[in-house]
mmCIF file of C-alpha atoms in Angstrom:
data_model
loop_
_atom_site.group_PDB
_atom_site.id
_atom_site.type_symbol
_atom_site.label_atom_id
_atom_site.label_comp_id
_atom_site.label_asym_id
_atom_site.label_seq_id
_atom_site.Cartn_x
_atom_site.Cartn_y
_atom_site.Cartn_z
ATOM 1 C CA MET A 1396 0.000 0.000 0.000
ATOM 2 C CA SER A 1397 1.022 3.604 -0.532
ATOM 3 C CA THR A 1398 2.397 5.632 2.376
ATOM 4 C CA LEU A 1399 0.069 8.450 1.294
ATOM 5 C CA ALA A 1400 -3.123 9.066 3.207
ATOM 6 C CA PRO A 1401 -5.880 6.886 1.720
ATOM 7 C CA PRO A 1402 -8.042 8.328 -1.063
ATOM 8 C CA ARG A 1403 -11.005 10.257 0.324
ATOM 9 C CA ALA A 1404 -14.442 9.980 -1.241
ATOM 10 C CA SER A 1405 -14.947 13.724 -0.865
ATOM 11 C CA ASP A 1406 -11.962 14.402 -3.135
ATOM 12 C CA TYR A 1407 -13.475 12.810 -6.258
ATOM 13 C CA ASP A 1408 -16.530 13.122 -8.464
ATOM 14 C CA ILE A 1409 -15.632 10.532 -11.121
ATOM 15 C CA LEU A 1410 -14.038 7.112 -10.791
ATOM 16 C CA SER A 1411 -12.779 5.976 -14.184
ATOM 17 C CA PHE A 1412 -11.905 2.342 -14.802
ATOM 18 C CA ASP A 1413 -9.922 0.323 -17.218
ATOM 19 C CA CYS A 1414 -12.147 -2.611 -18.131
ATOM 20 C CA TYR A 1415 -10.198 -5.654 -19.313
ATOM 21 C CA GLY A 1416 -7.810 -6.908 -16.670
ATOM 22 C CA THR A 1417 -9.286 -4.607 -14.021
ATOM 23 C CA LEU A 1418 -13.011 -5.370 -14.020
ATOM 24 C CA VAL A 1419 -12.959 -8.430 -16.263
ATOM 25 C CA ASP A 1420 -10.658 -11.462 -16.080
ATOM 26 C CA TRP A 1421 -9.153 -11.092 -19.528
ATOM 27 C CA GLU A 1422 -6.101 -13.267 -18.828
ATOM 28 C CA SER A 1423 -8.237 -16.357 -18.236
ATOM 29 C CA ALA A 1424 -10.152 -15.609 -21.437
ATOM 30 C CA ILE A 1425 -6.951 -15.112 -23.427
ATOM 31 C CA THR A 1426 -5.245 -18.268 -22.202
ATOM 32 C CA SER A 1427 -8.265 -20.573 -22.377
ATOM 33 C CA THR A 1428 -9.119 -19.435 -25.904
ATOM 34 C CA LEU A 1429 -5.538 -19.639 -27.126
ATOM 35 C CA GLN A 1430 -5.049 -23.071 -25.571
ATOM 36 C CA SER A 1431 -8.150 -24.338 -27.364
ATOM 37 C CA ILE A 1432 -6.955 -22.927 -30.688
ATOM 38 C CA LEU A 1433 -3.398 -24.194 -30.232
ATOM 39 C CA LEU A 1434 -4.617 -27.665 -29.302
ATOM 40 C CA SER A 1435 -6.579 -27.889 -32.553
ATOM 41 C CA HIS A 1436 -3.305 -27.283 -34.417
ATOM 42 C CA ASP A 1437 -1.228 -29.597 -32.192
ATOM 43 C CA ALA A 1438 0.714 -26.589 -30.880
ATOM 44 C CA HIS A 1439 1.718 -26.230 -27.247
ATOM 45 C CA TRP A 1440 2.780 -23.364 -24.972
ATOM 46 C CA ASN A 1441 1.985 -22.957 -21.290
ATOM 47 C CA ASP A 1442 -0.222 -20.118 -20.054
ATOM 48 C CA ALA A 1443 2.643 -17.973 -18.778
ATOM 49 C CA VAL A 1444 4.379 -18.082 -22.159
ATOM 50 C CA LEU A 1445 1.125 -17.273 -23.962
ATOM 51 C CA LEU A 1446 0.591 -14.199 -21.778
ATOM 52 C CA GLU A 1447 4.208 -13.110 -22.193
ATOM 53 C CA HIS A 1448 3.876 -13.206 -25.968
ATOM 54 C CA PHE A 1449 0.465 -11.524 -25.900
ATOM 55 C CA ALA A 1450 1.902 -8.708 -23.759
ATOM 56 C CA ALA A 1451 4.643 -8.185 -26.333
ATOM 57 C CA LEU A 1452 2.488 -8.500 -29.452
ATOM 58 C CA GLU A 1453 -0.604 -6.495 -28.519
ATOM 59 C CA PRO A 1454 1.084 -3.046 -28.195
ATOM 60 C CA VAL A 1455 2.921 -3.572 -31.482
ATOM 61 C CA GLU A 1456 -0.313 -4.310 -33.299
ATOM 62 C CA GLN A 1457 -2.067 -1.409 -31.589
ATOM 63 C CA GLU A 1458 0.670 0.879 -32.888
ATOM 64 C CA ARG A 1459 -0.178 -0.312 -36.401
ATOM 65 C CA GLY A 1460 -3.713 0.951 -35.832
ATOM 66 C CA GLY A 1461 -7.126 -0.290 -36.815
ATOM 67 C CA SER A 1462 -10.007 -1.640 -34.783
ATOM 68 C CA TYR A 1463 -9.353 -3.784 -31.735
ATOM 69 C CA ARG A 1464 -10.912 -6.681 -33.610
ATOM 70 C CA ALA A 1465 -8.232 -6.196 -36.274
ATOM 71 C CA VAL A 1466 -5.537 -5.963 -33.592
ATOM 72 C CA LEU A 1467 -6.593 -9.273 -32.046
ATOM 73 C CA ARG A 1468 -6.789 -10.968 -35.444
ATOM 74 C CA ARG A 1469 -3.226 -9.917 -36.209
ATOM 75 C CA VAL A 1470 -2.055 -11.029 -32.765
ATOM 76 C CA LEU A 1471 -3.510 -14.499 -33.334
ATOM 77 C CA GLU A 1472 -2.000 -14.667 -36.808
ATOM 78 C CA ARG A 1473 1.401 -13.866 -35.295
ATOM 79 C CA PHE A 1474 0.946 -16.631 -32.732
ATOM 80 C CA GLY A 1475 0.270 -18.907 -35.678
ATOM 81 C CA SER A 1476 3.391 -17.742 -37.495
ATOM 82 C CA ARG A 1477 5.524 -18.454 -34.435
ATOM 83 C CA LEU A 1478 3.985 -21.870 -33.819
ATOM 84 C CA GLY A 1479 3.576 -23.016 -37.406
ATOM 85 C CA PHE A 1480 -0.175 -22.883 -37.999
ATOM 86 C CA VAL A 1481 -2.728 -20.730 -39.816
ATOM 87 C CA PRO A 1482 -5.825 -19.900 -37.735
ATOM 88 C CA THR A 1483 -9.187 -20.510 -39.345
ATOM 89 C CA GLU A 1484 -11.676 -17.692 -39.851
ATOM 90 C CA SER A 1485 -13.860 -19.054 -37.060
ATOM 91 C CA GLN A 1486 -10.851 -19.089 -34.721
ATOM 92 C CA LEU A 1487 -10.024 -15.498 -35.623
ATOM 93 C CA VAL A 1488 -13.581 -14.442 -34.774
ATOM 94 C CA GLN A 1489 -13.458 -16.497 -31.577
ATOM 95 C CA PHE A 1490 -10.290 -14.710 -30.489
ATOM 96 C CA GLU A 1491 -11.676 -11.300 -31.495
ATOM 97 C CA GLU A 1492 -14.545 -11.722 -29.039
ATOM 98 C CA CYS A 1493 -13.051 -13.825 -26.246
ATOM 99 C CA ILE A 1494 -11.928 -10.859 -24.142
ATOM 100 C CA ALA A 1495 -15.236 -9.025 -24.568
ATOM 101 C CA ARG A 1496 -17.073 -12.164 -23.422
ATOM 102 C CA ALA A 1497 -14.773 -12.740 -20.433
ATOM 103 C CA THR A 1498 -16.192 -13.087 -16.931
ATOM 104 C CA PRO A 1499 -15.992 -10.178 -14.468
ATOM 105 C CA PHE A 1500 -13.857 -10.744 -11.388
ATOM 106 C CA SER A 1501 -15.897 -11.902 -8.408
ATOM 107 C CA ASP A 1502 -15.673 -8.512 -6.671
ATOM 108 C CA THR A 1503 -16.421 -6.336 -9.706
ATOM 109 C CA VAL A 1504 -20.203 -6.044 -9.820
ATOM 110 C CA ASP A 1505 -20.736 -5.407 -6.109
ATOM 111 C CA ALA A 1506 -17.908 -2.866 -6.067
ATOM 112 C CA LEU A 1507 -19.298 -0.976 -9.060
ATOM 113 C CA LYS A 1508 -22.792 -0.919 -7.577
ATOM 114 C CA THR A 1509 -21.474 0.438 -4.282
ATOM 115 C CA LEU A 1510 -19.208 3.031 -5.868
ATOM 116 C CA GLY A 1511 -21.965 4.097 -8.250
ATOM 117 C CA GLU A 1512 -23.982 5.315 -5.273
ATOM 118 C CA SER A 1513 -21.374 7.987 -4.530
ATOM 119 C CA PHE A 1514 -19.519 8.658 -7.780
ATOM 120 C CA GLN A 1515 -20.028 8.975 -11.489
ATOM 121 C CA LEU A 1516 -18.501 5.931 -13.179
ATOM 122 C CA ALA A 1517 -16.502 5.907 -16.401
ATOM 123 C CA ILE A 1518 -14.883 3.301 -18.627
ATOM 124 C CA ILE A 1519 -11.663 4.121 -20.496
ATOM 125 C CA SER A 1520 -10.841 1.047 -22.546
ATOM 126 C CA ASN A 1521 -8.668 -0.174 -25.405
ATOM 127 C CA THR A 1522 -11.557 -1.732 -27.261
ATOM 128 C CA ASP A 1523 -14.216 -1.211 -29.916
ATOM 129 C CA ASP A 1524 -17.692 0.058 -29.114
ATOM 130 C CA ASP A 1525 -19.342 -3.174 -30.231
ATOM 131 C CA LEU A 1526 -16.961 -5.298 -28.171
ATOM 132 C CA PHE A 1527 -17.643 -3.297 -25.016
ATOM 133 C CA ALA A 1528 -21.350 -3.709 -25.763
ATOM 134 C CA LEU A 1529 -20.810 -7.464 -25.345
ATOM 135 C CA THR A 1530 -19.169 -6.886 -21.959
ATOM 136 C CA ALA A 1531 -21.422 -4.199 -20.500
ATOM 137 C CA PRO A 1532 -24.408 -6.388 -19.488
ATOM 138 C CA ASN A 1533 -22.129 -8.539 -17.329
ATOM 139 C CA LEU A 1534 -20.989 -5.479 -15.361
ATOM 140 C CA ALA A 1535 -24.590 -4.807 -14.269
ATOM 141 C CA VAL A 1536 -24.266 -1.032 -13.862
ATOM 142 C CA SER A 1537 -24.832 1.955 -16.112
ATOM 143 C CA PHE A 1538 -21.692 3.968 -16.771
ATOM 144 C CA ASP A 1539 -21.933 7.731 -17.029
ATOM 145 C CA TYR A 1540 -19.123 7.792 -19.585
ATOM 146 C CA VAL A 1541 -17.709 5.160 -21.931
ATOM 147 C CA ILE A 1542 -14.537 6.057 -23.821
ATOM 148 C CA THR A 1543 -13.092 3.495 -26.215
ATOM 149 C CA ALA A 1544 -10.030 3.374 -28.423
ATOM 150 C CA GLU A 1545 -12.367 3.254 -31.404
ATOM 151 C CA GLN A 1546 -13.833 6.647 -30.481
ATOM 152 C CA VAL A 1547 -10.411 8.245 -30.046
ATOM 153 C CA GLY A 1548 -8.548 6.538 -32.870
ATOM 154 C CA GLU A 1549 -5.673 5.732 -30.525
ATOM 155 C CA TYR A 1550 -4.852 3.133 -27.892
ATOM 156 C CA LYS A 1551 -3.647 3.571 -24.345
ATOM 157 C CA PRO A 1552 -0.946 4.383 -23.294
ATOM 158 C CA ASN A 1553 -1.265 7.172 -25.867
ATOM 159 C CA LEU A 1554 -2.125 10.308 -23.898
ATOM 160 C CA ALA A 1555 -4.782 11.187 -26.480
ATOM 161 C CA VAL A 1556 -7.125 8.602 -24.959
ATOM 162 C CA PHE A 1557 -7.088 10.269 -21.551
ATOM 163 C CA GLU A 1558 -7.113 13.758 -23.057
ATOM 164 C CA HIS A 1559 -10.267 12.797 -24.949
ATOM 165 C CA ALA A 1560 -11.828 11.544 -21.719
ATOM 166 C CA LEU A 1561 -10.960 14.738 -19.857
ATOM 167 C CA GLN A 1562 -12.632 16.838 -22.548
ATOM 168 C CA GLY A 1563 -15.900 14.996 -22.017
ATOM 169 C CA PHE A 1564 -15.907 14.700 -18.240
ATOM 170 C CA SER A 1565 -18.021 17.077 -16.173
ATOM 171 C CA CYS A 1566 -15.274 17.884 -13.665
ATOM 172 C CA SER A 1567 -11.624 18.884 -13.571
ATOM 173 C CA LYS A 1568 -8.919 16.224 -13.627
ATOM 174 C CA SER A 1569 -8.210 16.873 -9.944
ATOM 175 C CA ARG A 1570 -11.641 15.374 -9.185
ATOM 176 C CA ILE A 1571 -10.972 12.106 -11.062
ATOM 177 C CA LEU A 1572 -9.510 8.870 -9.722
ATOM 178 C CA HIS A 1573 -8.472 6.370 -12.391
ATOM 179 C CA VAL A 1574 -8.589 2.724 -11.308
ATOM 180 C CA ALA A 1575 -6.667 0.146 -13.320
ATOM 181 C CA GLN A 1576 -4.587 -3.017 -13.311
ATOM 182 C CA SER A 1577 -2.119 -2.065 -16.044
ATOM 183 C CA LEU A 1578 0.778 0.149 -15.065
ATOM 184 C CA PHE A 1579 1.749 0.330 -18.746
ATOM 185 C CA HIS A 1580 -1.609 1.120 -20.354
ATOM 186 C CA ASP A 1581 -3.190 3.198 -17.595
ATOM 187 C CA VAL A 1582 -1.148 4.293 -14.602
ATOM 188 C CA ALA A 1583 1.703 5.722 -16.683
ATOM 189 C CA PRO A 1584 -0.375 7.927 -19.036
ATOM 190 C CA ALA A 1585 -2.925 8.976 -16.411
ATOM 191 C CA SER A 1586 -0.141 9.981 -14.034
ATOM 192 C CA ALA A 1587 1.615 11.898 -16.811
ATOM 193 C CA LEU A 1588 -1.517 14.038 -17.157
ATOM 194 C CA GLY A 1589 -1.834 14.628 -13.422
ATOM 195 C CA ILE A 1590 -4.752 12.235 -12.854
ATOM 196 C CA ALA A 1591 -4.749 10.371 -9.538
ATOM 197 C CA THR A 1592 -4.398 6.603 -9.921
ATOM 198 C CA ALA A 1593 -5.311 3.512 -7.927
ATOM 199 C CA TRP A 1594 -3.619 0.308 -9.049
ATOM 200 C CA ILE A 1595 -5.508 -2.969 -8.641
ATOM 201 C CA ASP A 1596 -2.802 -5.634 -8.517
ATOM 202 C CA ARG A 1597 -4.840 -8.440 -10.068
ATOM 203 C CA THR A 1598 -1.763 -10.474 -11.055
ATOM 204 C CA LYS A 1599 -0.210 -10.287 -7.564
ATOM 205 C CA GLY A 1600 2.989 -8.824 -8.953
ATOM 206 C CA LYS A 1601 3.447 -11.518 -11.607
ATOM 207 C CA ALA A 1602 4.046 -10.831 -15.277
ATOM 208 C CA GLY A 1603 0.773 -11.071 -17.158
ATOM 209 C CA ALA A 1604 -0.894 -9.881 -20.342
ATOM 210 C CA THR A 1605 0.428 -6.315 -20.182
ATOM 211 C CA ALA A 1606 3.856 -4.907 -20.927
ATOM 212 C CA PRO A 1607 6.050 -3.990 -17.936
ATOM 213 C CA SER A 1608 6.269 -0.415 -16.686
ATOM 214 C CA GLU A 1609 8.080 1.499 -13.964
ATOM 215 C CA ALA A 1610 5.061 3.754 -13.413
ATOM 216 C CA ARG A 1611 4.076 4.229 -9.778
ATOM 217 C CA PRO A 1612 0.443 4.768 -8.743
ATOM 218 C CA GLN A 1613 -0.624 6.921 -5.823
ATOM 219 C CA TRP A 1614 -2.337 3.927 -4.242
ATOM 220 C CA ALA A 1615 -2.184 0.157 -4.662
ATOM 221 C CA PHE A 1616 -4.836 -2.391 -3.738
ATOM 222 C CA GLN A 1617 -5.119 -6.140 -4.159
ATOM 223 C CA THR A 1618 -8.848 -6.078 -4.938
ATOM 224 C CA LEU A 1619 -11.740 -3.733 -5.626
ATOM 225 C CA VAL A 1620 -13.148 -4.746 -2.243
ATOM 226 C CA GLU A 1621 -10.087 -3.196 -0.632
ATOM 227 C CA LEU A 1622 -10.505 -0.014 -2.676
ATOM 228 C CA VAL A 1623 -14.192 0.285 -1.758
ATOM 229 C CA SER A 1624 -13.503 -0.260 1.928
ATOM 230 C CA THR A 1625 -10.657 2.251 1.975
ATOM 231 C CA ILE A 1626 -12.394 5.051 0.116
ATOM 232 C CA GLN A 1627 -15.568 4.630 2.178
ATOM 233 C CA ASP A 1628 -13.722 4.647 5.503
ATOM 234 C CA SER A 1629 -11.437 7.597 4.741
#
């Protein structure tokens, strides 16, 4: 935990969230889908290696641009190139949608419902509008703002994504707390713009599906339950 005083509810009007990896268990979706596809081609890597390669490939493909569906298709094609197989069209579609159809973490829905009683809620996500539409019903709350990479034409950690969000929010950046699992995609750019950050350490310090970063959040929590308890008690 940070040595700073805990975040106070009275200091913020908007809590913005990364979605995949923070609210939704994208790593389980990535590995289970990839393992199924690899097995059909008699290819074999363990989950840790799959996530390591995904973490390296995804930002490269995002830099090339295009929809997130296109990014994921190219990522899967590059897995195929490295492992000696060509994914079928149905497998490409399956991988395009696996993250959007992933299950929320067990603490997500209750935390969002509780926080929504006191704050406006926002999503800032590296996804397409139609993919987030697949995810949204599972989160069981209405978000006041939804900002996607498709809307901005850029992917986090590009500052343009957060700058776009700030332009649409109803308060100054000093009244926003951004909550995210990825130091690389979220904590680094949000901090660079002076937005307060709370890191949810979903991977318990292990390497996962995001690139490494030396970014340091103001606060760190193991779960959303811990965040809710802290911000309510402060």
